[in-house]
C-alpha cells in the first residue's frame, strides 16, 4: 500500500488498536507525544496490569535522510541487537500489528522525560553527566556492533551493500542534489563541496551500526541519569562520524553545550574518534541540511517554517565552507 493511501491516525485509530490489543484492560489515559513528523506515538496507561505502554505507528510520510524505508522489522531488529550485544537499555517490544495497512508496535515505556525536556529542569552538572553517559553508550554500540560492509538494514540483513563509505554517501546525497525543492545554485555549490571533500570519507574503513537519529528527543532520562535510547528507524551500517553530527550541531541543553561532554563520554567509554572528524562532520551536516529542507517542505504547525529556515542555514554553511 502506498503512503498516499495510508489511514489518517487520530485518537479513534488509537482506540481501535487498544481494543484489539488490550481487550480486557481498563483504559486510564492516552497522551500523544508532541514530537514526531514521520511517526505518531502515544503513551497509554491502564488501571491494571501494565503501568504504561507506548503505541508507535509506522511511517506516514516519506523521509529522505537516506534511501531506505522506515520499517517495523528494522526497528525490532536494531532494538534486539542493542539489547543482546550491549547493556544499553532500549524498549522491549511487547506486540506488533497492522491498522488499515499501517504497521504499529506496542513497546515498553522507559518511564522518563527525554533529555530535551529534562534540560529545562535539571541543573548544569546533571546535564553534563547525562551527556557524558550519552557519549559512553554510543561508544559501546560502535565497538560492539560491526559489519563487513556499509549498507541499509532490511529486517535482519544488509541490503545495497557498499564497500566504500564514499559510494554510499554519494548514493544517498544524490537524491537531494536532484531535488528541485532546494534552489539550483545551492545544489550546485553543495555538489562541488562534496566532490572536493569526498575522499575524506574513505580514510578510515570501519562499518558499524549507526543510530543517526539519537538526538536529545530520543534519549530518555530518569533520576538524573540516562535511562535508555528510543527510535531506531534511521539506523544503518555506516561511518561512526554520523553519530557525532547531532552533538556537534553547536547547540545547548539547558546552559550546557553538547559537543565536549559527548566526546569526553565517548572516549571514556572506550570509543575512538574518527579521523578528520571535523571534515566528516561538515559533510554529514550538509546532508542533514538538505534532508531537512526536503523533508519539511509543505509541513504544517510548528514545523511549517523549517524548510525555509534550513535553506538559509544551507546557504550560510556554503558561504562559510565553499
mmCIF file of C-alpha atoms in Angstrom:
data_model
loop_
_atom_site.group_PDB
_atom_site.id
_atom_site.type_symbol
_atom_site.label_atom_id
_atom_site.label_comp_id
_atom_site.label_asym_id
_atom_site.label_seq_id
_atom_site.Cartn_x
_atom_site.Cartn_y
_atom_site.Cartn_z
ATOM 1 C CA UNK A 1 0.000 0.000 0.000
ATOM 2 C CA UNK A 2 1.438 3.392 -0.987
ATOM 3 C CA UNK A 3 1.860 6.022 1.680
ATOM 4 C CA UNK A 4 -0.724 8.221 -0.027
ATOM 5 C CA UNK A 5 -3.373 5.586 0.776
ATOM 6 C CA UNK A 6 -2.496 5.103 4.424
ATOM 7 C CA UNK A 7 -5.097 5.965 7.067
ATOM 8 C CA UNK A 8 -5.081 9.234 8.968
ATOM 9 C CA UNK A 9 -4.022 8.492 12.540
ATOM 10 C CA UNK A 10 -6.051 10.114 15.314
ATOM 11 C CA UNK A 11 -7.446 9.166 18.727
ATOM 12 C CA UNK A 12 -10.103 6.954 17.152
ATOM 13 C CA UNK A 13 -7.330 4.960 15.463
ATOM 14 C CA UNK A 14 -5.593 4.592 18.809
ATOM 15 C CA UNK A 15 -8.793 3.362 20.458
ATOM 16 C CA UNK A 16 -9.266 0.709 17.752
ATOM 17 C CA UNK A 17 -5.748 -0.624 18.336
ATOM 18 C CA UNK A 18 -6.200 -0.591 22.127
ATOM 19 C CA UNK A 19 -9.441 -2.566 21.874
ATOM 20 C CA UNK A 20 -7.687 -5.110 19.665
ATOM 21 C CA UNK A 21 -4.522 -5.467 21.756
ATOM 22 C CA UNK A 22 -5.852 -4.969 25.292
ATOM 23 C CA UNK A 23 -9.381 -6.340 25.253
ATOM 24 C CA UNK A 24 -9.832 -6.845 28.972
ATOM 25 C CA UNK A 25 -7.932 -3.862 30.375
ATOM 26 C CA UNK A 26 -9.484 -0.636 31.568
ATOM 27 C CA UNK A 27 -8.010 2.422 29.897
ATOM 28 C CA UNK A 28 -6.792 5.221 32.119
ATOM 29 C CA UNK A 29 -5.260 7.765 29.753
ATOM 30 C CA UNK A 30 -3.907 8.419 26.227
ATOM 31 C CA UNK A 31 -1.250 11.095 25.668
ATOM 32 C CA UNK A 32 0.183 11.858 22.240
ATOM 33 C CA UNK A 33 3.871 12.667 22.112
ATOM 34 C CA UNK A 34 4.374 16.229 20.803
ATOM 35 C CA UNK A 35 7.360 15.280 18.613
ATOM 36 C CA UNK A 36 7.223 13.044 15.587
ATOM 37 C CA UNK A 37 6.997 14.063 11.948
ATOM 38 C CA UNK A 38 7.359 10.626 10.423
ATOM 39 C CA UNK A 39 5.763 8.557 13.195
ATOM 40 C CA UNK A 40 2.932 9.224 15.619
ATOM 41 C CA UNK A 41 3.433 7.918 19.150
ATOM 42 C CA UNK A 42 1.087 7.660 22.103
ATOM 43 C CA UNK A 43 1.692 6.888 25.749
ATOM 44 C CA UNK A 44 -1.131 4.692 27.048
ATOM 45 C CA UNK A 45 -1.815 3.933 30.699
ATOM 46 C CA UNK A 46 -4.204 1.389 32.189
ATOM 47 C CA UNK A 47 -5.831 0.949 35.555
ATOM 48 C CA UNK A 48 -4.322 -2.514 35.924
ATOM 49 C CA UNK A 49 -1.641 -4.935 34.677
ATOM 50 C CA UNK A 50 0.577 -2.512 32.713
ATOM 51 C CA UNK A 51 1.552 0.824 34.132
ATOM 52 C CA UNK A 52 2.176 2.420 30.735
ATOM 53 C CA UNK A 53 2.994 1.311 27.205
ATOM 54 C CA UNK A 54 3.909 3.197 24.046
ATOM 55 C CA UNK A 55 1.956 2.747 20.811
ATOM 56 C CA UNK A 56 4.082 3.731 17.827
ATOM 57 C CA UNK A 57 2.612 3.799 14.341
ATOM 58 C CA UNK A 58 4.693 3.233 11.225
ATOM 59 C CA UNK A 59 5.864 5.952 8.878
ATOM 60 C CA UNK A 60 3.067 8.009 7.343
ATOM 61 C CA UNK A 61 5.433 10.241 5.355
ATOM 62 C CA UNK A 62 8.395 9.793 3.085
ATOM 63 C CA UNK A 63 11.782 10.722 4.529
ATOM 64 C CA UNK A 64 14.939 11.273 2.509
ATOM 65 C CA UNK A 65 17.785 11.331 5.039
ATOM 66 C CA UNK A 66 18.806 8.012 3.438
ATOM 67 C CA UNK A 67 17.464 5.754 0.697
ATOM 68 C CA UNK A 68 15.838 3.040 2.799
ATOM 69 C CA UNK A 69 12.380 2.815 4.336
ATOM 70 C CA UNK A 70 11.303 3.227 7.944
ATOM 71 C CA UNK A 71 10.251 -0.320 8.718
ATOM 72 C CA UNK A 72 8.909 -2.062 11.790
ATOM 73 C CA UNK A 73 11.192 -5.017 11.072
ATOM 74 C CA UNK A 74 14.255 -2.783 11.219
ATOM 75 C CA UNK A 75 13.116 -1.167 14.470
ATOM 76 C CA UNK A 76 12.690 -4.599 16.094
ATOM 77 C CA UNK A 77 15.970 -5.951 14.716
ATOM 78 C CA UNK A 78 18.071 -2.990 15.878
ATOM 79 C CA UNK A 79 16.458 -2.885 19.327
ATOM 80 C CA UNK A 80 17.117 -6.618 19.690
ATOM 81 C CA UNK A 81 20.741 -6.248 18.563
ATOM 82 C CA UNK A 82 21.445 -3.477 21.050
ATOM 83 C CA UNK A 83 19.806 -5.310 23.941
ATOM 84 C CA UNK A 84 21.717 -8.554 23.238
ATOM 85 C CA UNK A 85 25.145 -7.141 22.398
ATOM 86 C CA UNK A 86 25.353 -4.208 24.851
ATOM 87 C CA UNK A 87 23.986 -3.200 28.226
ATOM 88 C CA UNK A 88 22.271 -0.125 26.749
ATOM 89 C CA UNK A 89 18.605 -0.007 27.718
ATOM 90 C CA UNK A 90 16.081 0.012 24.852
ATOM 91 C CA UNK A 91 12.284 -0.533 24.948
ATOM 92 C CA UNK A 92 11.102 -4.126 24.930
ATOM 93 C CA UNK A 93 8.755 -4.884 22.027
ATOM 94 C CA UNK A 94 5.505 -6.201 23.519
ATOM 95 C CA UNK A 95 3.432 -6.616 20.365
ATOM 96 C CA UNK A 96 3.204 -5.670 16.705
ATOM 97 C CA UNK A 97 0.271 -5.434 14.346
ATOM 98 C CA UNK A 98 -1.349 -3.588 11.468
ATOM 99 C CA UNK A 99 -4.024 -0.916 11.404
ATOM 100 C CA UNK A 100 -5.621 -0.474 7.969
ATOM 101 C CA UNK A 101 -2.346 -1.152 6.191
ATOM 102 C CA UNK A 102 -0.155 0.821 8.607
ATOM 103 C CA UNK A 103 2.130 -1.140 10.915
ATOM 104 C CA UNK A 104 2.377 -0.391 14.614
ATOM 105 C CA UNK A 105 4.388 -1.501 17.631
ATOM 106 C CA UNK A 106 3.396 -1.766 21.274
ATOM 107 C CA UNK A 107 6.521 -1.085 23.313
ATOM 108 C CA UNK A 108 7.677 -0.798 26.871
ATOM 109 C CA UNK A 109 7.576 2.736 28.232
ATOM 110 C CA UNK A 110 11.019 3.661 29.575
ATOM 111 C CA UNK A 111 9.244 5.930 32.042
ATOM 112 C CA UNK A 112 11.100 9.191 31.978
ATOM 113 C CA UNK A 113 11.350 12.507 30.119
ATOM 114 C CA UNK A 114 13.599 12.911 27.124
ATOM 115 C CA UNK A 115 16.831 14.873 27.508
ATOM 116 C CA UNK A 116 15.337 17.936 25.836
ATOM 117 C CA UNK A 117 12.571 18.107 28.467
ATOM 118 C CA UNK A 118 14.911 17.261 31.334
ATOM 119 C CA UNK A 119 17.230 20.065 30.281
ATOM 120 C CA UNK A 120 14.570 22.549 31.365
ATOM 121 C CA UNK A 121 14.615 21.351 34.986
ATOM 122 C CA UNK A 122 17.980 19.639 35.652
ATOM 123 C CA UNK A 123 20.993 21.668 36.781
ATOM 124 C CA UNK A 124 24.032 22.027 34.519
ATOM 125 C CA UNK A 125 26.103 19.457 36.418
ATOM 126 C CA UNK A 126 23.428 16.779 35.955
ATOM 127 C CA UNK A 127 23.053 17.598 32.258
ATOM 128 C CA UNK A 128 26.826 17.356 31.807
ATOM 129 C CA UNK A 129 26.782 13.914 33.426
ATOM 130 C CA UNK A 130 23.959 12.683 31.169
ATOM 131 C CA UNK A 131 25.717 13.976 28.057
ATOM 132 C CA UNK A 132 28.856 12.056 29.037
ATOM 133 C CA UNK A 133 26.695 8.959 29.517
ATOM 134 C CA UNK A 134 25.239 9.580 26.043
ATOM 135 C CA UNK A 135 28.729 9.527 24.509
ATOM 136 C CA UNK A 136 29.591 6.423 26.521
ATOM 137 C CA UNK A 137 26.639 4.348 25.347
ATOM 138 C CA UNK A 138 27.307 5.317 21.727
ATOM 139 C CA UNK A 139 30.926 4.176 22.095
ATOM 140 C CA UNK A 140 29.656 0.851 23.408
ATOM 141 C CA UNK A 141 27.294 0.442 20.437
ATOM 142 C CA UNK A 142 30.003 1.369 17.914
ATOM 143 C CA UNK A 143 32.519 -1.009 19.489
ATOM 144 C CA UNK A 144 30.089 -3.928 19.792
ATOM 145 C CA UNK A 145 28.107 -3.901 16.545
ATOM 146 C CA UNK A 146 30.376 -4.113 13.484
ATOM 147 C CA UNK A 147 29.690 -5.205 9.906
ATOM 148 C CA UNK A 148 31.761 -6.246 6.890
ATOM 149 C CA UNK A 149 30.142 -3.668 4.576
ATOM 150 C CA UNK A 150 28.331 -0.379 4.747
ATOM 151 C CA UNK A 151 24.655 -0.589 3.852
ATOM 152 C CA UNK A 152 20.983 -0.277 4.686
ATOM 153 C CA UNK A 153 19.190 -2.651 7.010
ATOM 154 C CA UNK A 154 16.162 -4.600 5.869
ATOM 155 C CA UNK A 155 14.817 -6.941 8.538
ATOM 156 C CA UNK A 156 17.952 -8.863 9.586
ATOM 157 C CA UNK A 157 20.254 -8.276 6.654
ATOM 158 C CA UNK A 158 22.172 -5.588 4.826
ATOM 159 C CA UNK A 159 20.710 -4.515 1.515
ATOM 160 C CA UNK A 160 22.542 -2.415 -1.062
ATOM 161 C CA UNK A 161 25.963 -3.219 0.463
ATOM 162 C CA UNK A 162 28.768 -0.746 -0.236
ATOM 163 C CA UNK A 163 32.465 -1.479 0.153
ATOM 164 C CA UNK A 164 33.350 2.226 0.414
ATOM 165 C CA UNK A 165 31.566 4.772 2.589
ATOM 166 C CA UNK A 166 32.091 7.422 -0.102
ATOM 167 C CA UNK A 167 29.989 5.366 -2.533
ATOM 168 C CA UNK A 168 27.126 5.061 -0.062
ATOM 169 C CA UNK A 169 27.364 8.764 0.803
ATOM 170 C CA UNK A 170 27.216 9.751 -2.871
ATOM 171 C CA UNK A 171 24.271 7.427 -3.402
ATOM 172 C CA UNK A 172 22.028 8.950 -0.733
ATOM 173 C CA UNK A 173 23.095 12.578 -1.265
ATOM 174 C CA UNK A 174 22.344 12.291 -4.994
ATOM 175 C CA UNK A 175 18.622 12.203 -4.101
ATOM 176 C CA UNK A 176 18.844 15.668 -2.559
ATOM 177 C CA UNK A 177 21.091 17.094 -5.251
ATOM 178 C CA UNK A 178 18.376 16.246 -7.802
ATOM 179 C CA UNK A 179 15.532 17.768 -5.774
ATOM 180 C CA UNK A 180 14.067 20.999 -7.134
ATOM 181 C CA UNK A 181 12.917 21.906 -3.610
ATOM 182 C CA UNK A 182 16.490 23.067 -2.975
ATOM 183 C CA UNK A 183 17.468 26.129 -5.078
ATOM 184 C CA UNK A 184 19.674 25.213 -8.032
ATOM 185 C CA UNK A 185 22.612 27.406 -7.009
ATOM 186 C CA UNK A 186 22.706 25.759 -3.566
ATOM 187 C CA UNK A 187 22.550 22.294 -5.101
ATOM 188 C CA UNK A 188 25.427 23.091 -7.449
ATOM 189 C CA UNK A 189 27.542 24.523 -4.629
ATOM 190 C CA UNK A 190 26.740 21.505 -2.440
ATOM 191 C CA UNK A 191 27.706 19.104 -5.224
ATOM 192 C CA UNK A 192 31.012 20.893 -5.709
ATOM 193 C CA UNK A 193 31.782 20.783 -1.988
ATOM 194 C CA UNK A 194 31.035 17.039 -1.815
ATOM 195 C CA UNK A 195 33.238 16.329 -4.850
ATOM 196 C CA UNK A 196 36.168 18.191 -3.249
ATOM 197 C CA UNK A 197 35.859 16.512 0.154
ATOM 198 C CA UNK A 198 34.614 13.019 -0.750
ATOM 199 C CA UNK A 199 37.997 11.283 -0.352
ATOM 200 C CA UNK A 200 37.975 12.151 3.355
ATOM 201 C CA UNK A 201 35.220 9.564 3.834
ATOM 202 C CA UNK A 202 37.492 6.656 2.934
ATOM 203 C CA UNK A 203 40.488 7.463 5.157
ATOM 204 C CA UNK A 204 39.084 5.047 7.730
ATOM 205 C CA UNK A 205 37.019 1.949 6.915
ATOM 206 C CA UNK A 206 35.066 0.692 9.933
ATOM 207 C CA UNK A 207 31.426 -0.207 9.121
ATOM 208 C CA UNK A 208 29.418 -0.140 12.333
ATOM 209 C CA UNK A 209 25.830 0.177 13.468
ATOM 210 C CA UNK A 210 24.808 3.831 13.284
ATOM 211 C CA UNK A 211 21.655 5.071 15.011
ATOM 212 C CA UNK A 212 21.850 8.565 13.430
ATOM 213 C CA UNK A 213 18.644 9.977 14.941
ATOM 214 C CA UNK A 214 19.852 9.729 18.541
ATOM 215 C CA UNK A 215 19.300 13.369 19.410
ATOM 216 C CA UNK A 216 18.078 14.844 22.690
ATOM 217 C CA UNK A 217 14.461 13.900 21.883
ATOM 218 C CA UNK A 218 15.354 10.200 21.666
ATOM 219 C CA UNK A 219 17.388 9.969 24.873
ATOM 220 C CA UNK A 220 15.293 9.014 27.902
ATOM 221 C CA UNK A 221 16.478 10.050 31.366
ATOM 222 C CA UNK A 222 15.364 9.235 34.889
ATOM 223 C CA UNK A 223 16.610 10.222 38.343
ATOM 224 C CA UNK A 224 19.415 12.309 36.885
ATOM 225 C CA UNK A 225 20.860 9.563 34.670
ATOM 226 C CA UNK A 226 20.500 8.307 31.116
ATOM 227 C CA UNK A 227 17.776 5.664 31.220
ATOM 228 C CA UNK A 228 17.819 4.439 27.609
ATOM 229 C CA UNK A 229 17.526 5.135 23.869
ATOM 230 C CA UNK A 230 14.492 5.025 21.591
ATOM 231 C CA UNK A 231 13.654 5.230 17.859
ATOM 232 C CA UNK A 232 15.939 3.273 15.534
ATOM 233 C CA UNK A 233 14.177 3.547 12.178
ATOM 234 C CA UNK A 234 17.050 5.547 10.625
ATOM 235 C CA UNK A 235 19.692 3.035 11.724
ATOM 236 C CA UNK A 236 22.136 1.699 9.146
ATOM 237 C CA UNK A 237 25.623 0.243 8.901
ATOM 238 C CA UNK A 238 27.702 3.303 8.200
ATOM 239 C CA UNK A 239 30.540 5.569 9.272
ATOM 240 C CA UNK A 240 30.539 6.313 13.000
ATOM 241 C CA UNK A 241 31.004 10.024 12.323
ATOM 242 C CA UNK A 242 27.252 10.124 11.589
ATOM 243 C CA UNK A 243 26.544 9.620 15.294
ATOM 244 C CA UNK A 244 28.579 12.727 16.121
ATOM 245 C CA UNK A 245 26.502 15.049 13.960
ATOM 246 C CA UNK A 246 23.697 15.936 16.392
ATOM 247 C CA UNK A 247 26.009 16.519 19.382
ATOM 248 C CA UNK A 248 28.217 18.689 17.142
ATOM 249 C CA UNK A 249 25.431 20.988 15.916
ATOM 250 C CA UNK A 250 26.600 23.750 18.276
ATOM 251 C CA UNK A 251 23.522 23.662 20.466
ATOM 252 C CA UNK A 252 22.815 23.516 24.169
ATOM 253 C CA UNK A 253 20.718 21.534 26.616
ATOM 254 C CA UNK A 254 19.974 23.961 29.391
ATOM 255 C CA UNK A 255 23.180 26.027 29.532
ATOM 256 C CA UNK A 256 25.447 23.167 28.502
ATOM 257 C CA UNK A 257 26.915 22.749 25.015
ATOM 258 C CA UNK A 258 26.542 19.177 23.795
ATOM 259 C CA UNK A 259 29.819 18.657 21.901
ATOM 260 C CA UNK A 260 32.547 18.459 24.562
ATOM 261 C CA UNK A 261 30.780 16.242 27.145
ATOM 262 C CA UNK A 262 29.656 13.854 24.371
ATOM 263 C CA UNK A 263 33.249 13.462 23.164
ATOM 264 C CA UNK A 264 34.506 13.082 26.744
ATOM 265 C CA UNK A 265 31.977 10.317 27.438
ATOM 266 C CA UNK A 266 32.717 8.621 24.114
ATOM 267 C CA UNK A 267 36.439 8.423 24.868
ATOM 268 C CA UNK A 268 35.885 7.334 28.478
ATOM 269 C CA UNK A 269 33.526 4.640 27.185
ATOM 270 C CA UNK A 270 36.313 3.127 25.089
ATOM 271 C CA UNK A 271 35.446 4.808 21.803
ATOM 272 C CA UNK A 272 37.990 6.006 19.278
ATOM 273 C CA UNK A 273 37.247 9.263 17.491
ATOM 274 C CA UNK A 274 37.037 9.065 13.690
ATOM 275 C CA UNK A 275 39.998 10.512 11.786
ATOM 276 C CA UNK A 276 39.359 14.009 10.374
ATOM 277 C CA UNK A 277 36.152 14.253 12.388
ATOM 278 C CA UNK A 278 35.593 17.968 11.742
ATOM 279 C CA UNK A 279 35.716 17.496 7.963
ATOM 280 C CA UNK A 280 33.486 14.417 8.157
ATOM 281 C CA UNK A 281 31.031 16.281 10.323
ATOM 282 C CA UNK A 282 30.749 19.069 7.763
ATOM 283 C CA UNK A 283 29.798 16.546 5.069
ATOM 284 C CA UNK A 284 27.234 14.939 7.399
ATOM 285 C CA UNK A 285 25.834 18.345 8.316
ATOM 286 C CA UNK A 286 25.486 19.245 4.638
ATOM 287 C CA UNK A 287 23.443 16.082 4.066
ATOM 288 C CA UNK A 288 21.322 16.832 7.149
ATOM 289 C CA UNK A 289 20.571 20.390 5.986
ATOM 290 C CA UNK A 290 19.498 19.217 2.529
ATOM 291 C CA UNK A 291 17.394 16.408 4.015
ATOM 292 C CA UNK A 292 15.614 18.773 6.377
ATOM 293 C CA UNK A 293 14.780 21.240 3.603
ATOM 294 C CA UNK A 294 13.125 18.456 1.608
ATOM 295 C CA UNK A 295 11.517 16.540 4.479
ATOM 296 C CA UNK A 296 9.737 19.577 5.915
ATOM 297 C CA UNK A 297 8.721 21.183 2.646
ATOM 298 C CA UNK A 298 4.981 21.719 2.975
ATOM 299 C CA UNK A 299 4.932 20.900 6.698
ATOM 300 C CA UNK A 300 2.329 22.474 8.958
ATOM 301 C CA UNK A 301 2.245 23.531 12.592
ATOM 302 C CA UNK A 302 5.497 24.453 14.352
ATOM 303 C CA UNK A 303 7.492 22.845 11.508
ATOM 304 C CA UNK A 304 5.899 24.993 8.805
ATOM 305 C CA UNK A 305 8.903 27.342 8.595
ATOM 306 C CA UNK A 306 11.643 24.736 8.873
ATOM 307 C CA UNK A 307 12.231 24.208 5.159
ATOM 308 C CA UNK A 308 12.783 27.923 4.587
ATOM 309 C CA UNK A 309 14.895 28.275 7.739
ATOM 310 C CA UNK A 310 17.143 25.366 6.786
ATOM 311 C CA UNK A 311 17.501 26.721 3.262
ATOM 312 C CA UNK A 312 19.049 29.826 4.867
ATOM 313 C CA UNK A 313 21.250 27.606 7.058
ATOM 314 C CA UNK A 314 22.432 25.694 3.981
ATOM 315 C CA UNK A 315 23.221 28.976 2.236
ATOM 316 C CA UNK A 316 25.222 30.125 5.285
ATOM 317 C CA UNK A 317 27.035 26.770 5.523
ATOM 318 C CA UNK A 318 28.119 27.039 1.900
ATOM 319 C CA UNK A 319 29.249 30.660 2.308
ATOM 320 C CA UNK A 320 31.453 29.603 5.215
ATOM 321 C CA UNK A 321 32.881 26.441 3.666
ATOM 322 C CA UNK A 322 32.976 26.762 -0.128
#
